Coordinates of C-alpha atoms and ligand atoms in Angstrom, one line a residue:
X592 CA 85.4 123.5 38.7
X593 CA 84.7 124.0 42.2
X594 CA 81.0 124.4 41.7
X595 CA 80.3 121.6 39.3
X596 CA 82.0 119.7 42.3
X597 CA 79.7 120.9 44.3
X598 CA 77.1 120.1 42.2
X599 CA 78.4 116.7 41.6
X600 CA 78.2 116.2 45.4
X601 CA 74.8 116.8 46.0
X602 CA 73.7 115.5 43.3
X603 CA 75.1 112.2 44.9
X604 CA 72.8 113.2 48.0
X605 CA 69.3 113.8 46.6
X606 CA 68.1 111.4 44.3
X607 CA 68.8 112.6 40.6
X608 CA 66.3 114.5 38.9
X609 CA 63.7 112.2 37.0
X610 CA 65.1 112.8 33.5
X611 CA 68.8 112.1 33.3
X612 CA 67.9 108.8 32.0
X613 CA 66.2 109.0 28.6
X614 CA 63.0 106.9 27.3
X615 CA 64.9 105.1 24.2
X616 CA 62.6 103.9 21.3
X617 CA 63.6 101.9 18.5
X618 CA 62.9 102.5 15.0
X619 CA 59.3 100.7 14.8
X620 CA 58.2 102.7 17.5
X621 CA 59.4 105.9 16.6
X622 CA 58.8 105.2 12.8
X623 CA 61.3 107.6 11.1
X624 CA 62.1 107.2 7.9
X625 CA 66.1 107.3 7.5
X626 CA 65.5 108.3 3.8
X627 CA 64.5 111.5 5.0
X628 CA 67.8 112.1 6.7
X629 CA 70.3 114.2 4.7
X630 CA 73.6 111.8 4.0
X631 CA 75.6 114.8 5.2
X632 CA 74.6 115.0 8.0
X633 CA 75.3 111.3 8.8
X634 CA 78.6 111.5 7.7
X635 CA 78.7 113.9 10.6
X636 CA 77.7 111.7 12.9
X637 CA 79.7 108.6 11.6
X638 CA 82.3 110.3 11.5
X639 CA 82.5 111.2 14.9
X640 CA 81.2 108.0 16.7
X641 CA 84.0 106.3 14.5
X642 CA 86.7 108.9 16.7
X643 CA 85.0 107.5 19.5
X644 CA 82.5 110.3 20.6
X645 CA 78.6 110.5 21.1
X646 CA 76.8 112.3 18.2
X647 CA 73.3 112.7 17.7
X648 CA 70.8 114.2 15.3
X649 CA 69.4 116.8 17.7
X650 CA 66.7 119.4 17.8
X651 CA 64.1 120.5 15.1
X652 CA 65.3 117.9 12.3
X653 CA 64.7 115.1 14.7
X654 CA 61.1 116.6 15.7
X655 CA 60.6 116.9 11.6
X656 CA 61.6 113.6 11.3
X657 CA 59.1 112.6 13.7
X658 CA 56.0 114.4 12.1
X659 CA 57.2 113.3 9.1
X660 CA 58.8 116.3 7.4
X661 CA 62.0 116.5 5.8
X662 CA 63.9 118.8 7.5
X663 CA 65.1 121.9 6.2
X664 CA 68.5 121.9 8.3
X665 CA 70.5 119.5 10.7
X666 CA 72.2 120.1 13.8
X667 CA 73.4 117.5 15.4
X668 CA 75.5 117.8 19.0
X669 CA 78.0 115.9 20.5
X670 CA 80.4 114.8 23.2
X671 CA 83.4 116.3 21.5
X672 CA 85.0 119.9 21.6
X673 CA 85.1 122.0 18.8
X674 CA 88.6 121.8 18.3
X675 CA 88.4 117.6 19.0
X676 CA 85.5 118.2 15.9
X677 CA 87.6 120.7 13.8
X678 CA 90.0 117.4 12.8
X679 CA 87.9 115.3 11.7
X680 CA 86.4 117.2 9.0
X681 CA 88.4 118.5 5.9
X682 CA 86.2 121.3 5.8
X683 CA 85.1 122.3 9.4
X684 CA 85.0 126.0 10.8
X685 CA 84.8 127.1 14.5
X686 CA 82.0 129.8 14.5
X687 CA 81.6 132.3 17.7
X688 CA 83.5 133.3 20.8
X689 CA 81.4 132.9 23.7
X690 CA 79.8 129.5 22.8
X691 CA 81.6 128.3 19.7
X692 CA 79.9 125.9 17.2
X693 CA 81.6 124.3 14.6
X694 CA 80.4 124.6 10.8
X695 CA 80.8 121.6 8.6
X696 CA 80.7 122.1 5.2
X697 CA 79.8 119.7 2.3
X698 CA 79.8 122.0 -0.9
X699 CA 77.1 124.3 0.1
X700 CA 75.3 122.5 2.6
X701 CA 76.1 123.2 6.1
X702 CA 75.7 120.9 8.9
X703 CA 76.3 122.5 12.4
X704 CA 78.0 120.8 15.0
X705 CA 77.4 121.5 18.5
X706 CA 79.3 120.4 21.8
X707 CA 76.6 119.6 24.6
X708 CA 76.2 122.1 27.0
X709 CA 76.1 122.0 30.5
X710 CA 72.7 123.5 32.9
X711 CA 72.7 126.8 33.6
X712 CA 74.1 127.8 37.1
X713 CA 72.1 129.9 39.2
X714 CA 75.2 132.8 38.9
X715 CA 75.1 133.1 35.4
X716 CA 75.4 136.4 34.8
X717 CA 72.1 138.5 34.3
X718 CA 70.5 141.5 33.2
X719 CA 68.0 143.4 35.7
X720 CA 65.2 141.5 34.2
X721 CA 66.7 138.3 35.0
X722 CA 67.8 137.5 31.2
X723 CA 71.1 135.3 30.9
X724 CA 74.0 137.0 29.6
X725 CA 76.4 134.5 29.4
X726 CA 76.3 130.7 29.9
X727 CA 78.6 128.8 28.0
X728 CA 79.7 126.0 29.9
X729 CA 80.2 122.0 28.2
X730 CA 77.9 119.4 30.1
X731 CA 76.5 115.7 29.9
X732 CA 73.8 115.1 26.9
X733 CA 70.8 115.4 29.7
X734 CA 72.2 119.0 31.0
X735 CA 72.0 119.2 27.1
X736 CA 68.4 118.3 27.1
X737 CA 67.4 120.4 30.2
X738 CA 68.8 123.6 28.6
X739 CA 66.5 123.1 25.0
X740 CA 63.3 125.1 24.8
X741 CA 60.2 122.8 24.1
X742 CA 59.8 118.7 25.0
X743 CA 59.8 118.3 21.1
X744 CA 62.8 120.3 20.7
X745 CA 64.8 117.9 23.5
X746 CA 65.3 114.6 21.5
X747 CA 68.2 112.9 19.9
X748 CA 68.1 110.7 17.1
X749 CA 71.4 108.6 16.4
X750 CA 71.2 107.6 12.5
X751 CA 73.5 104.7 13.2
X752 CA 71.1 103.3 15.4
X753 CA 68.3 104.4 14.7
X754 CA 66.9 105.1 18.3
X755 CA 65.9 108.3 19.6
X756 CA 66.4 109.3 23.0
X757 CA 63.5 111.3 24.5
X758 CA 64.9 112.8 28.1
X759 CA 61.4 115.1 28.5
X760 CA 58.2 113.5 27.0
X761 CA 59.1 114.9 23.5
X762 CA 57.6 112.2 21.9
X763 CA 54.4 112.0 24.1
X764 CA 53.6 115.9 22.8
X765 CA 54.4 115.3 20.0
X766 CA 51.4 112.6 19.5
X767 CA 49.0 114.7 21.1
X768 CA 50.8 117.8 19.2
X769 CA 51.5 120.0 22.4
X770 CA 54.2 122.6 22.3
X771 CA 55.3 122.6 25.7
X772 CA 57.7 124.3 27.5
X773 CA 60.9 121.8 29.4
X774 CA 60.8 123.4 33.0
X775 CA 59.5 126.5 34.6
X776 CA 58.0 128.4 31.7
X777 CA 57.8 131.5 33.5
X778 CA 61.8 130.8 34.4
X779 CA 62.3 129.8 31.0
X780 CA 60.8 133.2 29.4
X781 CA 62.8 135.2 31.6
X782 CA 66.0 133.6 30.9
X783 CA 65.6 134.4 27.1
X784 CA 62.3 136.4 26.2
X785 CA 63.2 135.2 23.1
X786 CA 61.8 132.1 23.3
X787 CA 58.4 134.2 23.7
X788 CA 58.7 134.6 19.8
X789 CA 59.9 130.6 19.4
X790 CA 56.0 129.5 21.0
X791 CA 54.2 131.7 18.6
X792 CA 56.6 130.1 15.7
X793 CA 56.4 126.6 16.6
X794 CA 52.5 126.8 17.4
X795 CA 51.6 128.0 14.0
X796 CA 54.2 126.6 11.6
X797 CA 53.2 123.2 13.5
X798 CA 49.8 123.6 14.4
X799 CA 50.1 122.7 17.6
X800 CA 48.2 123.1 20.7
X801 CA 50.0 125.8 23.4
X802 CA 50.1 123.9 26.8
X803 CA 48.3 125.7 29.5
X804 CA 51.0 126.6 31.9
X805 CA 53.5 127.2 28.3
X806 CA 50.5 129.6 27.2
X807 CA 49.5 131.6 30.1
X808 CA 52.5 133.5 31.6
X809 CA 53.3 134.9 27.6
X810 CA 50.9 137.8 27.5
X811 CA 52.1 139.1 31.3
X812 CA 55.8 138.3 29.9
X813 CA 55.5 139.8 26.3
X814 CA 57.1 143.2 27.2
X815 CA 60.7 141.4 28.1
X816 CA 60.9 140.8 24.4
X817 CA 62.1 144.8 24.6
X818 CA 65.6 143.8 26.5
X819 CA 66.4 141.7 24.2
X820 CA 69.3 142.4 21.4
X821 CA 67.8 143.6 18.6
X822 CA 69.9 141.2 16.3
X823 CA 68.3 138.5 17.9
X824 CA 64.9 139.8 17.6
X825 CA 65.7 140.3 14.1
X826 CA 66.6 136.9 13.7
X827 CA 63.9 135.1 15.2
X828 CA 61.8 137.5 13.4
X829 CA 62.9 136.5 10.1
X830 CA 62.7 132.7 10.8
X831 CA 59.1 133.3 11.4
X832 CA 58.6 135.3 8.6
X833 CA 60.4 132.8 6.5
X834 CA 58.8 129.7 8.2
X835 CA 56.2 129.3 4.9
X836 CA 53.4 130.1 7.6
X837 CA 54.5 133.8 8.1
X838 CA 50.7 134.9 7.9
X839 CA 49.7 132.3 10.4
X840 CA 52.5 133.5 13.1
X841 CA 51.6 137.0 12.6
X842 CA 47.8 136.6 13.3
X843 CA 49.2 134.0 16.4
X844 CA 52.0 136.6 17.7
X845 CA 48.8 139.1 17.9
X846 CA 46.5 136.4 19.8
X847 CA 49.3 136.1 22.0
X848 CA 49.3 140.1 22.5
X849 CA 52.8 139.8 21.0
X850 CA 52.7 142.5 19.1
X851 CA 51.7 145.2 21.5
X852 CA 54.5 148.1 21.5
X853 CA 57.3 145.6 22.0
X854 CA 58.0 145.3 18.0
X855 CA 57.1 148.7 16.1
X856 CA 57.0 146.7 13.0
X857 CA 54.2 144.4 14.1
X858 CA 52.1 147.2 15.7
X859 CA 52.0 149.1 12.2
X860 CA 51.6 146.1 9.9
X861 CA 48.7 144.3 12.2
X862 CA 46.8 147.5 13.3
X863 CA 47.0 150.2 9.9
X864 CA 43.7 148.8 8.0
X865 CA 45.2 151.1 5.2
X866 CA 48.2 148.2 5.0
X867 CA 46.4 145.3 5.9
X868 CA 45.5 143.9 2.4
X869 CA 49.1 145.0 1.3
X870 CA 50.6 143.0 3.7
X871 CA 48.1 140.0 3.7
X872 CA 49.4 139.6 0.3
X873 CA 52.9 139.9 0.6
X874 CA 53.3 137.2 3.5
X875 CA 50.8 135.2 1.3
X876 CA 53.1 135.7 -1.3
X877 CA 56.3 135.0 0.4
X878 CA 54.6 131.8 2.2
X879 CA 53.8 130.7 -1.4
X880 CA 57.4 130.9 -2.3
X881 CA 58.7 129.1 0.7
X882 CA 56.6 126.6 0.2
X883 CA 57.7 126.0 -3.2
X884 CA 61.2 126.2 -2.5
X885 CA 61.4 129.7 -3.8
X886 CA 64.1 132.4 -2.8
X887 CA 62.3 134.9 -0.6
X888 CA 64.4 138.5 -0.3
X889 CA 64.3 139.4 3.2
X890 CA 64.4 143.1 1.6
X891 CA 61.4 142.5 -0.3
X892 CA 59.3 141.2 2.6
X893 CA 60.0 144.0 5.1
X894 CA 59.9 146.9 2.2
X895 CA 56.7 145.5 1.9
X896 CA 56.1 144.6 5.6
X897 CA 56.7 148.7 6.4
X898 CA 55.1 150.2 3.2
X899 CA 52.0 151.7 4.1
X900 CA 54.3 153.5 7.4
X901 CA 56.3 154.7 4.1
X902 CA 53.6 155.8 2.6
X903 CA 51.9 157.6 5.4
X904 CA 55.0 159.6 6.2
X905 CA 55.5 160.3 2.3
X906 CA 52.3 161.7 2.4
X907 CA 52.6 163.9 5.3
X908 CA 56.0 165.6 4.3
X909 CA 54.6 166.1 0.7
X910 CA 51.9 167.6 2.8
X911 CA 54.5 170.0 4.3
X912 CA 55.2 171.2 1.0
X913 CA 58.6 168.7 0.3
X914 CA 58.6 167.3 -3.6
X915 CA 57.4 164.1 -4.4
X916 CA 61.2 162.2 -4.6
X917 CA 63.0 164.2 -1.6
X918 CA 59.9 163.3 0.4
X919 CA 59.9 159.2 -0.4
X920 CA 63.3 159.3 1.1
X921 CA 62.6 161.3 4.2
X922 CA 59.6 159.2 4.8
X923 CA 62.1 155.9 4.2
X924 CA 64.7 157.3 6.4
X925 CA 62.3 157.6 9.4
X926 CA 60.8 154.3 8.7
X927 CA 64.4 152.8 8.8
X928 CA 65.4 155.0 11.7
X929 CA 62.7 153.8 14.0
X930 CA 63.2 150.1 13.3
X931 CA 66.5 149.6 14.0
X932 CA 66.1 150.4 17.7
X933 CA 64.2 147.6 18.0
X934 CA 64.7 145.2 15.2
X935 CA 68.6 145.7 14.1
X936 CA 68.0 145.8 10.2
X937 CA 70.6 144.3 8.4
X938 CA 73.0 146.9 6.5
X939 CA 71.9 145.2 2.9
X940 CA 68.2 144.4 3.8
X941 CA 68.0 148.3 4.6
X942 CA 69.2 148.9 1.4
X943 CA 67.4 146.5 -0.6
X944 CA 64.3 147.9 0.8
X945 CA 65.2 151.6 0.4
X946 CA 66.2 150.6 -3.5
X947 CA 62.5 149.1 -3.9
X948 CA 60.7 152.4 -2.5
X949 CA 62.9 154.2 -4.3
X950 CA 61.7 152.4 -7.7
X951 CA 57.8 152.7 -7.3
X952 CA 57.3 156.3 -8.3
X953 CA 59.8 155.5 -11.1
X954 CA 56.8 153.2 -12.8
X955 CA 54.7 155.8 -13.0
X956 CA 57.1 157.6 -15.9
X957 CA 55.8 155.8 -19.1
X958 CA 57.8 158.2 -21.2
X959 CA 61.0 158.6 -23.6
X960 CA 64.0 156.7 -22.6
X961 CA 62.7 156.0 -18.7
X962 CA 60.7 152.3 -18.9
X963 CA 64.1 151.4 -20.3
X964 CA 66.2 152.7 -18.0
X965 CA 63.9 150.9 -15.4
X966 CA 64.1 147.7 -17.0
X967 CA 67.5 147.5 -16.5
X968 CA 68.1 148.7 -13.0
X969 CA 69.1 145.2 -11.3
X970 CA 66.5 145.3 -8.9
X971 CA 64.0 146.1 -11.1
X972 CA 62.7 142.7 -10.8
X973 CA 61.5 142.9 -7.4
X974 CA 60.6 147.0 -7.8
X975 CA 57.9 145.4 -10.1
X976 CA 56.6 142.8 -8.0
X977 CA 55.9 145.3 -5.5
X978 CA 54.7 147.3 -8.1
X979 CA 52.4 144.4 -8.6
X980 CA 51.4 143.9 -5.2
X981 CA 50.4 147.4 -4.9
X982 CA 47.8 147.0 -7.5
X983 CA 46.7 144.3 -6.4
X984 CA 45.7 145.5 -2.9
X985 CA 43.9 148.2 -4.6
X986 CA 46.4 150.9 -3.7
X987 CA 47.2 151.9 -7.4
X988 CA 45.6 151.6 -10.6
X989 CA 45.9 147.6 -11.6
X990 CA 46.5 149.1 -15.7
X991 CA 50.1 150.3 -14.1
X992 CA 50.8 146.9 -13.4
X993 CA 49.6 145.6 -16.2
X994 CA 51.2 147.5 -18.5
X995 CA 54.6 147.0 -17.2
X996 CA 53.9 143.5 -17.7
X997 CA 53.5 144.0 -21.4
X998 CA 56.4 146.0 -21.5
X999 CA 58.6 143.7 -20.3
X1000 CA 57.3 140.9 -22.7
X1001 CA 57.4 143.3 -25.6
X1002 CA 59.7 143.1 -28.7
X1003 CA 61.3 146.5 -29.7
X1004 CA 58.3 147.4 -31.7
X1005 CA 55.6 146.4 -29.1
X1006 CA 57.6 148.3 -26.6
X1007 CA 57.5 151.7 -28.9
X1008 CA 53.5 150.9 -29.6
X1009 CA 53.3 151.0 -26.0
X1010 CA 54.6 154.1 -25.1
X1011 CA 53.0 155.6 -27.8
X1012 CA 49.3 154.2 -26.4
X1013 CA 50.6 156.7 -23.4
X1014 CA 52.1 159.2 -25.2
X1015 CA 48.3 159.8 -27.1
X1016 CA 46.9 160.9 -23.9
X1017 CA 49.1 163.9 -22.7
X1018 CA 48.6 164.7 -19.3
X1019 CA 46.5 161.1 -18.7
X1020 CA 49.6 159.4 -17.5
X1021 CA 49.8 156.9 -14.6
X1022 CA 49.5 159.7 -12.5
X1023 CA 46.3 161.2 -13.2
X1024 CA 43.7 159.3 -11.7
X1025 CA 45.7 159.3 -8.2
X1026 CA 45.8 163.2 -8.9
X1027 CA 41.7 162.9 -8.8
X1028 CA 41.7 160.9 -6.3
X1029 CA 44.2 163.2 -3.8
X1030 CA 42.4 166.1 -5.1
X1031 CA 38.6 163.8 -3.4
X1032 CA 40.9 163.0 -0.5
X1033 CA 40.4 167.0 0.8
X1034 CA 44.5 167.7 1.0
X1035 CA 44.5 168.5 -2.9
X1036 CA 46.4 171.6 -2.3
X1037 CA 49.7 171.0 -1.0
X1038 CA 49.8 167.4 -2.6
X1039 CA 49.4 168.9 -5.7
X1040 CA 51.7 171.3 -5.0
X1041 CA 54.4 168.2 -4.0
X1042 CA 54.3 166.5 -7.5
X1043 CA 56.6 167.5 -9.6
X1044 CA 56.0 167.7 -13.4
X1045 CA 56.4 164.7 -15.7
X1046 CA 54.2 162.1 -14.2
X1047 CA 55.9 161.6 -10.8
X1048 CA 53.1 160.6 -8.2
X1049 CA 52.9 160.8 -5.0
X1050 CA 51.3 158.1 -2.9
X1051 CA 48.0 157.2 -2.6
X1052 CA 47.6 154.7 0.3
X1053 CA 44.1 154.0 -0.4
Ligands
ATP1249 P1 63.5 125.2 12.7 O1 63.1 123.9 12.0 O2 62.5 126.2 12.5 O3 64.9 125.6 12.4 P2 64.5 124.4 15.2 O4 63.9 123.8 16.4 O5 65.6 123.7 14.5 O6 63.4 124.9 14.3 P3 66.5 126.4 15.7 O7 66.4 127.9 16.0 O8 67.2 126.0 14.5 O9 65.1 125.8 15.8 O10 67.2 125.8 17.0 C1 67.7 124.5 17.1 C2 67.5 123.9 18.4 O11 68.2 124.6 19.4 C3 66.0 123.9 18.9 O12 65.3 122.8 18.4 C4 66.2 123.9 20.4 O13 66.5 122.6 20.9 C5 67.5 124.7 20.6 N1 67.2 126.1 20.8 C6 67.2 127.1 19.9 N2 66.9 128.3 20.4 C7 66.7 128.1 21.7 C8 66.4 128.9 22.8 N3 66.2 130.2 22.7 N4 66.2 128.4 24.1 C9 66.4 127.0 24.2 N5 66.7 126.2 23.2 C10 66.9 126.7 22.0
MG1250 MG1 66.9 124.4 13.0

């Protein structure tokens, strides 16, 4: 109290800073197009000017809006308190302790209400690198602004309207497509090294041009992405792996000199040239999907994202002398093991991936009652479309894939003729070109030695 009093005082003193008052453009000027704005998310915002408050379409949906794009989510924030917010709507949830949010719901889509908050105090509490702990006051809708990350981030659009209130040139970059940082970029980075990750995101989901003075200070800053929770790394990791341009932000976060030893994951899947094909696929795969409106398993993308680290260690303990199966889930367990410090794997996205590793050598068994067993394992679905990436980076034999894909197609009959095709050539199963190929590979011995009878194959990682 006392210090926003302060703050109130001499604010009265110096003139106030340039952008409290916000440019306001009407809708020929801005040119959005209210169709594209979800009717949910207006009754959100109806709803609340009718109870008297301010409410605004806020953040990335109104900088979509602007370029064009429908938007894929809408946040709108408000002069109203979450419990002020909580009547209104039948079916509204308060989410969080420090800062709480408020979830409205409208069947399954979510709209999330946000009360504006106030500029961060120079006390906020810190961690030795200067990155804010806590900072969870209310403010006024330009403290609001001040606080967002990028100029195009900072702009409110008020469906009933239909003006949008730009406090920091938002509209200005976005014409000339410039991501640009509100304030002190370096101050901005250190405050949340997070937003490191947001640039890279922004700049190649959008295609827009890095601002110099947004641009330089990342490479010099990249290492303070290491203080920060791993959940929150995680997260921002998987919105720019599941931005439909996942391929783009990996080749930009590595530009940046992102990648260097501050994420373990992005140092083995951007600098193993054994993976690189692997994982050029997958993200072109998952981008694909996105695109398209496609569910994307966030198990499916890492499994795939960490294979060839998988496949190195599986390798290297069947090496040692371990079998083939107890080494696969050594190998997974270190993979896992090293992540988490860093990027917090989700309890079910660690076992998702662990259940499609687990599945691979499982393909290779063309014999008796096992394709069937397979075929009915409830994750077999995405066990084979890793199967089929494999193939298709040239790791495994592409007939594997292939013939899987008949299998499943097959009637009853078709499925026997098919088993039989591999039953004809004993000791030719899906394993024996990979044992020709370990054998050329100079560490025939102990790999041999690894594989257990029946067609189980190690890795080949070629
Ligand atoms: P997307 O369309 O990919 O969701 P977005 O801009 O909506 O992009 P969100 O992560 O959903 O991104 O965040 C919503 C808004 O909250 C942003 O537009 C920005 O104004 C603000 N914001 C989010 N994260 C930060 C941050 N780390 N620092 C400052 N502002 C942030
Ligand atoms: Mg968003």
């Amino acid at each position: 109290m006392i210090k926003k009093l302060i703050r109130r005082i001499l604010g009265k003193k110096n003139p106030p800073p340039a952008n409290t008052e916000p440019v306001v453009l009407g809708p020929k000027e801005h040119g959005i197009d209210l169709q594209l704005v979800s009717a949910n998310a207006i009754r959100v915002t109806e709803g609340l000017q009718q109870a008297g408050y301010k409410a605004f379409l806020v953040g990335g949906a109104v900088r979509d809006l602007l370029l064009g794009i429908k938007p894929k989510d809408f946040d709108v924030a408000t002069n109203a308190t979450p419990e002020q917010i909580k009547k209104l709507f039948r079916r509204a949830f308060i989410i969080g302790r420090r800062f709480q949010i408020v979830h409205v719901m409208f069947g399954q889509d979510l709209i999330e209400v946000t009360t504006f908050r106030g500029t961060t105090s120079d006390d906020a509490p810190k961690d030795a690198h200067g990155r804010v702990l806590r900072d969870n006051t209310f403010g006024e809708q330009h403290e609001d602004a001040v606080r967002r990350d990028f100029t195009i981030n900072a702009m409110y659009y008020d469906p009933a309207t239909q003006q949008v209130l730009d406090y920091h040139g938002g509209i200005a970059d976005i014409r000339s497509r410039t991501l640009r940082m509100i304030g002190v970029p370096e101050a901005r980075y250190r405050e949340d090294p997070v937003r490191l990750l947001r640039v890279v995101r922004f700049a190649a989901k959008l295609k827009f041009n890095i601002d110099v003075a947004t641009r330089e200070p990342i490479k010099v800053m990249a290492p303070l992405v290491n203080n920060v929770p791993a959940a929150r790394v995680f997260d921002e990791m998987l919105k720019l792996l599941l931005s439909g341009h996942a391929l783009a932000c990996l080749q930009q976060l590595r530009k940046e000199g992102l990648h260097h030893g501050l994420l373990p994951l992005l140092d083995v899947v951007l600098e193993q040239p054994l993976g690189e094909k692997f994982v050029r696929l997958a993200l072109a795969s998952t981008d694909e999907r996105v695109r398209q409106g496609k569910p994307v398993s966030p198990g499916f993308l890492f499994a795939a994202l960490l294979w060839h680290q998988v496949v190195e260690k599986w390798k290297a303990y069947e090496a040692a002398g371990e079998h083939s199966l107890p080494a696969l889930h050594q190998a997974a367990d270190d993979v896992l093991d090293a992540q988490t410090d860093k990027l917090a794997l989700q309890r079910k996205i660690a076992a998702d991936m662990r259940d499609i590793w687990a599945m691979q050598p499982r393909f290779d068994r063309r014999v008796g009652k096992s394709p069937y067993k397979l075929l009915e394992n409830l994750r077999f679905r995405a066990g084979y479309d890793f199967l089929l990436l494999r193939c298709a980076s040239g790791e495994i034999d592409a007939e594997l894939g292939e013939w899987w894909t008949e299998f499943q197609d097959a009637d009853g009959p078709g499925r026997e003729a098919l088993l039989a095709r591999k039953a004809k050539k004993p000791g030719e199963e899906a394993a024996a070109p990979r044992k020709r190929r370990r054998r050329s590979g100079g560490r025939g011995k102990s790999a041999e030695g690894g594989a257990p009878a029946g067609g189980q194959a190690g890795p080949t990682g070629e």
